[in-house]
Amino acid sequence: MICLIGGDNFCHHSMSRYETRLKSHRVKPEKLAFKASFPIIETHLTLVSLEVSMELEAVAKALKELGHPTRLCIYKEVVKAGYKGIAVGGVQEKLGIPASTLSHHISSLASAGLITQRREGRILFCVAEYECLDDVIDFLRAECCVNECQ
């Protein structure tokens, strides 16, 4: 992560999948490729707190989406399917959910980065993003029992 600070300019560019921000406005990473007329300062504390803040937001969104019983059941079916994924029709058949409701829940899971979709001909597949699942689990376990050691 790079932190650029100077005058009224303040922006963060993360090389991970987290958001890029310019003040409170979101900008595309290619827009950050400008010539700075101010000194570039790397601030470790700022970088860490920003990364934690963005990670916290991403984990909170994922947990929010998984907090709905129907979405959790859908996600479990997708995770069980492995890296090949599962056809949306297969999820609908297993869970008995109307297509429009299923589509809404799948969109919510996809917006949280928990699943992706791919099309093969006329069939739409859902695939679990295991890296996102690992990130959520790692976030929850990162400080497990740290207060016991003190």
PDB file of N, CA and C in Angstrom, residues 41-111:
ATOM      1  N   ILE A  41       5.293  10.660   1.244  1.00  0.00           N
ATOM      2  CA  ILE A  41       5.625  10.189   2.582  1.00  0.00           C
ATOM      3  C   ILE A  41       4.932   8.853   2.804  1.00  0.00           C
ATOM      4  N   GLU A  42       5.670   7.862   3.220  1.00  0.00           N
ATOM      5  CA  GLU A  42       5.061   6.585   3.568  1.00  0.00           C
ATOM      6  C   GLU A  42       4.890   6.546   5.078  1.00  0.00           C
ATOM      7  N   THR A  43       3.685   6.382   5.506  1.00  0.00           N
ATOM      8  CA  THR A  43       3.382   6.356   6.926  1.00  0.00           C
ATOM      9  C   THR A  43       2.853   4.982   7.276  1.00  0.00           C
ATOM     10  N   HIS A  44       3.662   4.200   7.951  1.00  0.00           N
ATOM     11  CA  HIS A  44       3.294   2.821   8.263  1.00  0.00           C
ATOM     12  C   HIS A  44       2.019   2.748   9.089  1.00  0.00           C
ATOM     13  N   LEU A  45       1.909   3.589  10.112  1.00  0.00           N
ATOM     14  CA  LEU A  45       0.738   3.558  10.981  1.00  0.00           C
ATOM     15  C   LEU A  45      -0.529   3.867  10.196  1.00  0.00           C
ATOM     16  N   THR A  46      -0.475   4.882   9.338  1.00  0.00           N
ATOM     17  CA  THR A  46      -1.623   5.239   8.514  1.00  0.00           C
ATOM     18  C   THR A  46      -1.977   4.090   7.593  1.00  0.00           C
ATOM     19  N   LEU A  47      -0.962   3.484   7.003  1.00  0.00           N
ATOM     20  CA  LEU A  47      -1.204   2.379   6.083  1.00  0.00           C
ATOM     21  C   LEU A  47      -1.869   1.214   6.788  1.00  0.00           C
ATOM     22  N   VAL A  48      -1.365   0.864   7.946  1.00  0.00           N
ATOM     23  CA  VAL A  48      -1.912  -0.267   8.688  1.00  0.00           C
ATOM     24  C   VAL A  48      -3.345   0.015   9.098  1.00  0.00           C
ATOM     25  N   SER A  49      -3.608   1.212   9.635  1.00  0.00           N
ATOM     26  CA  SER A  49      -4.964   1.520  10.086  1.00  0.00           C
ATOM     27  C   SER A  49      -5.933   1.583   8.917  1.00  0.00           C
ATOM     28  N   LEU A  50      -5.480   2.086   7.773  1.00  0.00           N
ATOM     29  CA  LEU A  50      -6.340   2.114   6.593  1.00  0.00           C
ATOM     30  C   LEU A  50      -6.640   0.709   6.104  1.00  0.00           C
ATOM     31  N   GLU A  51      -5.615  -0.129   6.062  1.00  0.00           N
ATOM     32  CA  GLU A  51      -5.809  -1.495   5.601  1.00  0.00           C
ATOM     33  C   GLU A  51      -6.755  -2.243   6.529  1.00  0.00           C
ATOM     34  N   VAL A  52      -6.579  -2.064   7.832  1.00  0.00           N
ATOM     35  CA  VAL A  52      -7.454  -2.714   8.806  1.00  0.00           C
ATOM     36  C   VAL A  52      -8.872  -2.200   8.645  1.00  0.00           C
ATOM     37  N   SER A  53      -9.026  -0.889   8.453  1.00  0.00           N
ATOM     38  CA  SER A  53     -10.347  -0.293   8.280  1.00  0.00           C
ATOM     39  C   SER A  53     -11.041  -0.851   7.044  1.00  0.00           C
ATOM     40  N   MET A  54     -10.308  -0.934   5.931  1.00  0.00           N
ATOM     41  CA  MET A  54     -10.896  -1.463   4.706  1.00  0.00           C
ATOM     42  C   MET A  54     -11.178  -2.950   4.846  1.00  0.00           C
ATOM     43  N   GLU A  55     -10.278  -3.667   5.517  1.00  0.00           N
ATOM     44  CA  GLU A  55     -10.489  -5.088   5.739  1.00  0.00           C
ATOM     45  C   GLU A  55     -11.706  -5.292   6.626  1.00  0.00           C
ATOM     46  N   LEU A  56     -11.853  -4.462   7.633  1.00  0.00           N
ATOM     47  CA  LEU A  56     -12.999  -4.542   8.536  1.00  0.00           C
ATOM     48  C   LEU A  56     -14.298  -4.346   7.761  1.00  0.00           C
ATOM     49  N   GLU A  57     -14.324  -3.366   6.866  1.00  0.00           N
ATOM     50  CA  GLU A  57     -15.515  -3.115   6.053  1.00  0.00           C
ATOM     51  C   GLU A  57     -15.837  -4.310   5.161  1.00  0.00           C
ATOM     52  N   ALA A  58     -14.824  -4.885   4.528  1.00  0.00           N
ATOM     53  CA  ALA A  58     -15.039  -6.031   3.639  1.00  0.00           C
ATOM     54  C   ALA A  58     -15.542  -7.241   4.415  1.00  0.00           C
ATOM     55  N   VAL A  59     -14.959  -7.500   5.567  1.00  0.00           N
ATOM     56  CA  VAL A  59     -15.378  -8.638   6.394  1.00  0.00           C
ATOM     57  C   VAL A  59     -16.789  -8.407   6.921  1.00  0.00           C
ATOM     58  N   ALA A  60     -17.077  -7.182   7.353  1.00  0.00           N
ATOM     59  CA  ALA A  60     -18.417  -6.868   7.860  1.00  0.00           C
ATOM     60  C   ALA A  60     -19.471  -7.077   6.780  1.00  0.00           C
ATOM     61  N   LYS A  61     -19.157  -6.669   5.550  1.00  0.00           N
ATOM     62  CA  LYS A  61     -20.107  -6.866   4.439  1.00  0.00           C
ATOM     63  C   LYS A  61     -20.315  -8.350   4.176  1.00  0.00           C
ATOM     64  N   ALA A  62     -19.242  -9.122   4.160  1.00  0.00           N
ATOM     65  CA  ALA A  62     -19.360 -10.565   3.928  1.00  0.00           C
ATOM     66  C   ALA A  62     -20.197 -11.222   5.023  1.00  0.00           C
ATOM     67  N   LEU A  63     -19.924 -10.867   6.271  1.00  0.00           N
ATOM     68  CA  LEU A  63     -20.678 -11.458   7.380  1.00  0.00           C
ATOM     69  C   LEU A  63     -22.140 -11.015   7.360  1.00  0.00           C
ATOM     70  N   LYS A  64     -22.381  -9.775   6.943  1.00  0.00           N
ATOM     71  CA  LYS A  64     -23.759  -9.288   6.827  1.00  0.00           C
ATOM     72  C   LYS A  64     -24.531 -10.132   5.821  1.00  0.00           C
ATOM     73  N   GLU A  65     -23.913 -10.374   4.672  1.00  0.00           N
ATOM     74  CA  GLU A  65     -24.595 -11.160   3.639  1.00  0.00           C
ATOM     75  C   GLU A  65     -24.792 -12.604   4.080  1.00  0.00           C
ATOM     76  N   LEU A  66     -23.844 -13.144   4.813  1.00  0.00           N
ATOM     77  CA  LEU A  66     -23.972 -14.523   5.302  1.00  0.00           C
ATOM     78  C   LEU A  66     -24.905 -14.616   6.507  1.00  0.00           C
ATOM     79  N   GLY A  67     -25.296 -13.474   7.068  1.00  0.00           N
ATOM     80  CA  GLY A  67     -26.184 -13.459   8.220  1.00  0.00           C
ATOM     81  C   GLY A  67     -27.627 -13.786   7.894  1.00  0.00           C
ATOM     82  N   HIS A  68     -27.973 -13.820   6.626  1.00  0.00           N
ATOM     83  CA  HIS A  68     -29.335 -14.173   6.214  1.00  0.00           C
ATOM     84  C   HIS A  68     -29.394 -15.689   6.024  1.00  0.00           C
ATOM     85  N   PRO A  69     -30.342 -16.369   6.655  1.00  0.00           N
ATOM     86  CA  PRO A  69     -30.383 -17.841   6.587  1.00  0.00           C
ATOM     87  C   PRO A  69     -30.423 -18.404   5.163  1.00  0.00           C
ATOM     88  N   THR A  70     -31.201 -17.781   4.279  1.00  0.00           N
ATOM     89  CA  THR A  70     -31.291 -18.283   2.901  1.00  0.00           C
ATOM     90  C   THR A  70     -29.963 -18.122   2.184  1.00  0.00           C
ATOM     91  N   ARG A  71     -29.325 -16.951   2.345  1.00  0.00           N
ATOM     92  CA  ARG A  71     -28.030 -16.733   1.690  1.00  0.00           C
ATOM     93  C   ARG A  71     -26.974 -17.676   2.241  1.00  0.00           C
ATOM     94  N   LEU A  72     -27.026 -17.948   3.529  1.00  0.00           N
ATOM     95  CA  LEU A  72     -26.073 -18.886   4.123  1.00  0.00           C
ATOM     96  C   LEU A  72     -26.256 -20.281   3.529  1.00  0.00           C
ATOM     97  N   CYS A  73     -27.492 -20.703   3.334  1.00  0.00           N
ATOM     98  CA  CYS A  73     -27.758 -22.015   2.712  1.00  0.00           C
ATOM     99  C   CYS A  73     -27.260 -22.046   1.269  1.00  0.00           C
ATOM    100  N   ILE A  74     -27.497 -20.959   0.539  1.00  0.00           N
ATOM    101  CA  ILE A  74     -27.018 -20.870  -0.845  1.00  0.00           C
ATOM    102  C   ILE A  74     -25.499 -20.957  -0.860  1.00  0.00           C
ATOM    103  N   TYR A  75     -24.862 -20.194   0.015  1.00  0.00           N
ATOM    104  CA  TYR A  75     -23.399 -20.171   0.062  1.00  0.00           C
ATOM    105  C   TYR A  75     -22.837 -21.544   0.411  1.00  0.00           C
ATOM    106  N   LYS A  76     -23.470 -22.230   1.340  1.00  0.00           N
ATOM    107  CA  LYS A  76     -23.005 -23.574   1.697  1.00  0.00           C
ATOM    108  C   LYS A  76     -23.073 -24.515   0.494  1.00  0.00           C
ATOM    109  N   GLU A  77     -24.130 -24.415  -0.300  1.00  0.00           N
ATOM    110  CA  GLU A  77     -24.251 -25.253  -1.501  1.00  0.00           C
ATOM    111  C   GLU A  77     -23.146 -24.925  -2.500  1.00  0.00           C
ATOM    112  N   VAL A  78     -22.861 -23.641  -2.653  1.00  0.00           N
ATOM    113  CA  VAL A  78     -21.810 -23.216  -3.589  1.00  0.00           C
ATOM    114  C   VAL A  78     -20.447 -23.697  -3.099  1.00  0.00           C
ATOM    115  N   VAL A  79     -20.184 -23.577  -1.812  1.00  0.00           N
ATOM    116  CA  VAL A  79     -18.907 -24.023  -1.243  1.00  0.00           C
ATOM    117  C   VAL A  79     -18.767 -25.536  -1.388  1.00  0.00           C
ATOM    118  N   LYS A  80     -19.847 -26.270  -1.162  1.00  0.00           N
ATOM    119  CA  LYS A  80     -19.811 -27.734  -1.294  1.00  0.00           C
ATOM    120  C   LYS A  80     -19.473 -28.164  -2.717  1.00  0.00           C
ATOM    121  N   ALA A  81     -19.835 -27.336  -3.690  1.00  0.00           N
ATOM    122  CA  ALA A  81     -19.616 -27.686  -5.098  1.00  0.00           C
ATOM    123  C   ALA A  81     -18.145 -27.640  -5.492  1.00  0.00           C
ATOM    124  N   GLY A  82     -17.316 -26.972  -4.723  1.00  0.00           N
ATOM    125  CA  GLY A  82     -15.895 -26.909  -5.034  1.00  0.00           C
ATOM    126  C   GLY A  82     -15.578 -25.877  -6.097  1.00  0.00           C
ATOM    127  N   TYR A  83     -14.395 -26.043  -6.699  1.00  0.00           N
ATOM    128  CA  TYR A  83     -13.890 -25.047  -7.648  1.00  0.00           C
ATOM    129  C   TYR A  83     -14.632 -25.049  -8.982  1.00  0.00           C
ATOM    130  N   LYS A  84     -15.336 -26.113  -9.299  1.00  0.00           N
ATOM    131  CA  LYS A  84     -16.113 -26.151 -10.545  1.00  0.00           C
ATOM    132  C   LYS A  84     -17.364 -25.300 -10.437  1.00  0.00           C
ATOM    133  N   GLY A  85     -17.855 -25.134  -9.223  1.00  0.00           N
ATOM    134  CA  GLY A  85     -19.068 -24.354  -9.018  1.00  0.00           C
ATOM    135  C   GLY A  85     -20.314 -25.205  -9.187  1.00  0.00           C
ATOM    136  N   ILE A  86     -21.445 -24.558  -9.079  1.00  0.00           N
ATOM    137  CA  ILE A  86     -22.729 -25.233  -9.195  1.00  0.00           C
ATOM    138  C   ILE A  86     -23.643 -24.379 -10.059  1.00  0.00           C
ATOM    139  N   ALA A  87     -24.428 -25.024 -10.898  1.00  0.00           N
ATOM    140  CA  ALA A  87     -25.382 -24.309 -11.739  1.00  0.00           C
ATOM    141  C   ALA A  87     -26.446 -23.670 -10.848  1.00  0.00           C
ATOM    142  N   VAL A  88     -26.875 -22.479 -11.215  1.00  0.00           N
ATOM    143  CA  VAL A  88     -27.900 -21.784 -10.445  1.00  0.00           C
ATOM    144  C   VAL A  88     -29.156 -22.645 -10.358  1.00  0.00           C
ATOM    145  N   GLY A  89     -29.482 -23.335 -11.442  1.00  0.00           N
ATOM    146  CA  GLY A  89     -30.640 -24.235 -11.439  1.00  0.00           C
ATOM    147  C   GLY A  89     -30.491 -25.354 -10.421  1.00  0.00           C
ATOM    148  N   GLY A  90     -29.270 -25.816 -10.219  1.00  0.00           N
ATOM    149  CA  GLY A  90     -29.008 -26.856  -9.229  1.00  0.00           C
ATOM    150  C   GLY A  90     -29.243 -26.361  -7.815  1.00  0.00           C
ATOM    151  N   VAL A  91     -28.846 -25.123  -7.553  1.00  0.00           N
ATOM    152  CA  VAL A  91     -29.083 -24.521  -6.234  1.00  0.00           C
ATOM    153  C   VAL A  91     -30.587 -24.362  -6.023  1.00  0.00           C
ATOM    154  N   GLN A  92     -31.264 -23.890  -7.061  1.00  0.00           N
ATOM    155  CA  GLN A  92     -32.712 -23.685  -6.977  1.00  0.00           C
ATOM    156  C   GLN A  92     -33.430 -25.003  -6.701  1.00  0.00           C
ATOM    157  N   GLU A  93     -33.002 -26.046  -7.367  1.00  0.00           N
ATOM    158  CA  GLU A  93     -33.607 -27.367  -7.186  1.00  0.00           C
ATOM    159  C   GLU A  93     -33.367 -27.902  -5.773  1.00  0.00           C
ATOM    160  N   LYS A  94     -32.142 -27.769  -5.286  1.00  0.00           N
ATOM    161  CA  LYS A  94     -31.804 -28.288  -3.955  1.00  0.00           C
ATOM    162  C   LYS A  94     -32.516 -27.545  -2.837  1.00  0.00           C
ATOM    163  N   LEU A  95     -32.649 -26.222  -2.987  1.00  0.00           N
ATOM    164  CA  LEU A  95     -33.203 -25.412  -1.904  1.00  0.00           C
ATOM    165  C   LEU A  95     -34.673 -25.040  -2.091  1.00  0.00           C
ATOM    166  N   GLY A  96     -35.211 -25.246  -3.290  1.00  0.00           N
ATOM    167  CA  GLY A  96     -36.616 -24.926  -3.542  1.00  0.00           C
ATOM    168  C   GLY A  96     -36.931 -23.441  -3.420  1.00  0.00           C
ATOM    169  N   ILE A  97     -36.043 -22.616  -3.930  1.00  0.00           N
ATOM    170  CA  ILE A  97     -36.199 -21.159  -3.858  1.00  0.00           C
ATOM    171  C   ILE A  97     -36.679 -20.647  -5.215  1.00  0.00           C
ATOM    172  N   PRO A  98     -37.645 -19.718  -5.246  1.00  0.00           N
ATOM    173  CA  PRO A  98     -38.051 -19.123  -6.526  1.00  0.00           C
ATOM    174  C   PRO A  98     -36.855 -18.457  -7.220  1.00  0.00           C
ATOM    175  N   ALA A  99     -36.843 -18.511  -8.542  1.00  0.00           N
ATOM    176  CA  ALA A  99     -35.713 -17.996  -9.323  1.00  0.00           C
ATOM    177  C   ALA A  99     -35.408 -16.530  -9.022  1.00  0.00           C
ATOM    178  N   SER A 100     -36.435 -15.699  -8.906  1.00  0.00           N
ATOM    179  CA  SER A 100     -36.199 -14.268  -8.663  1.00  0.00           C
ATOM    180  C   SER A 100     -35.578 -14.035  -7.285  1.00  0.00           C
ATOM    181  N   THR A 101     -36.016 -14.788  -6.293  1.00  0.00           N
ATOM    182  CA  THR A 101     -35.456 -14.672  -4.943  1.00  0.00           C
ATOM    183  C   THR A 101     -34.013 -15.151  -4.932  1.00  0.00           C
ATOM    184  N   LEU A 102     -33.765 -16.267  -5.595  1.00  0.00           N
ATOM    185  CA  LEU A 102     -32.412 -16.818  -5.672  1.00  0.00           C
ATOM    186  C   LEU A 102     -31.471 -15.826  -6.346  1.00  0.00           C
ATOM    187  N   SER A 103     -31.932 -15.223  -7.428  1.00  0.00           N
ATOM    188  CA  SER A 103     -31.121 -14.243  -8.153  1.00  0.00           C
ATOM    189  C   SER A 103     -30.748 -13.070  -7.249  1.00  0.00           C
ATOM    190  N   HIS A 104     -31.699 -12.595  -6.473  1.00  0.00           N
ATOM    191  CA  HIS A 104     -31.449 -11.487  -5.538  1.00  0.00           C
ATOM    192  C   HIS A 104     -30.380 -11.875  -4.510  1.00  0.00           C
ATOM    193  N   HIS A 105     -30.499 -13.062  -3.939  1.00  0.00           N
ATOM    194  CA  HIS A 105     -29.543 -13.505  -2.926  1.00  0.00           C
ATOM    195  C   HIS A 105     -28.155 -13.744  -3.525  1.00  0.00           C
ATOM    196  N   ILE A 106     -28.106 -14.294  -4.720  1.00  0.00           N
ATOM    197  CA  ILE A 106     -26.821 -14.522  -5.387  1.00  0.00           C
ATOM    198  C   ILE A 106     -26.130 -13.186  -5.670  1.00  0.00           C
ATOM    199  N   SER A 107     -26.903 -12.187  -6.089  1.00  0.00           N
ATOM    200  CA  SER A 107     -26.332 -10.852  -6.331  1.00  0.00           C
ATOM    201  C   SER A 107     -25.726 -10.274  -5.059  1.00  0.00           C
ATOM    202  N   SER A 108     -26.401 -10.481  -3.935  1.00  0.00           N
ATOM    203  CA  SER A 108     -25.883  -9.988  -2.651  1.00  0.00           C
ATOM    204  C   SER A 108     -24.574 -10.673  -2.285  1.00  0.00           C
ATOM    205  N   LEU A 109     -24.516 -11.981  -2.476  1.00  0.00           N
ATOM    206  CA  LEU A 109     -23.289 -12.730  -2.171  1.00  0.00           C
ATOM    207  C   LEU A 109     -22.149 -12.308  -3.098  1.00  0.00           C
ATOM    208  N   ALA A 110     -22.480 -12.076  -4.361  1.00  0.00           N
ATOM    209  CA  ALA A 110     -21.463 -11.653  -5.330  1.00  0.00           C
ATOM    210  C   ALA A 110     -20.955 -10.249  -5.010  1.00  0.00           C
ATOM    211  N   SER A 111     -21.846  -9.350  -4.576  1.00  0.00           N
ATOM    212  CA  SER A 111     -21.415  -7.978  -4.261  1.00  0.00           C
ATOM    213  C   SER A 111     -20.481  -7.945  -3.054  1.00  0.00           C
TER     214      SER A 111
END
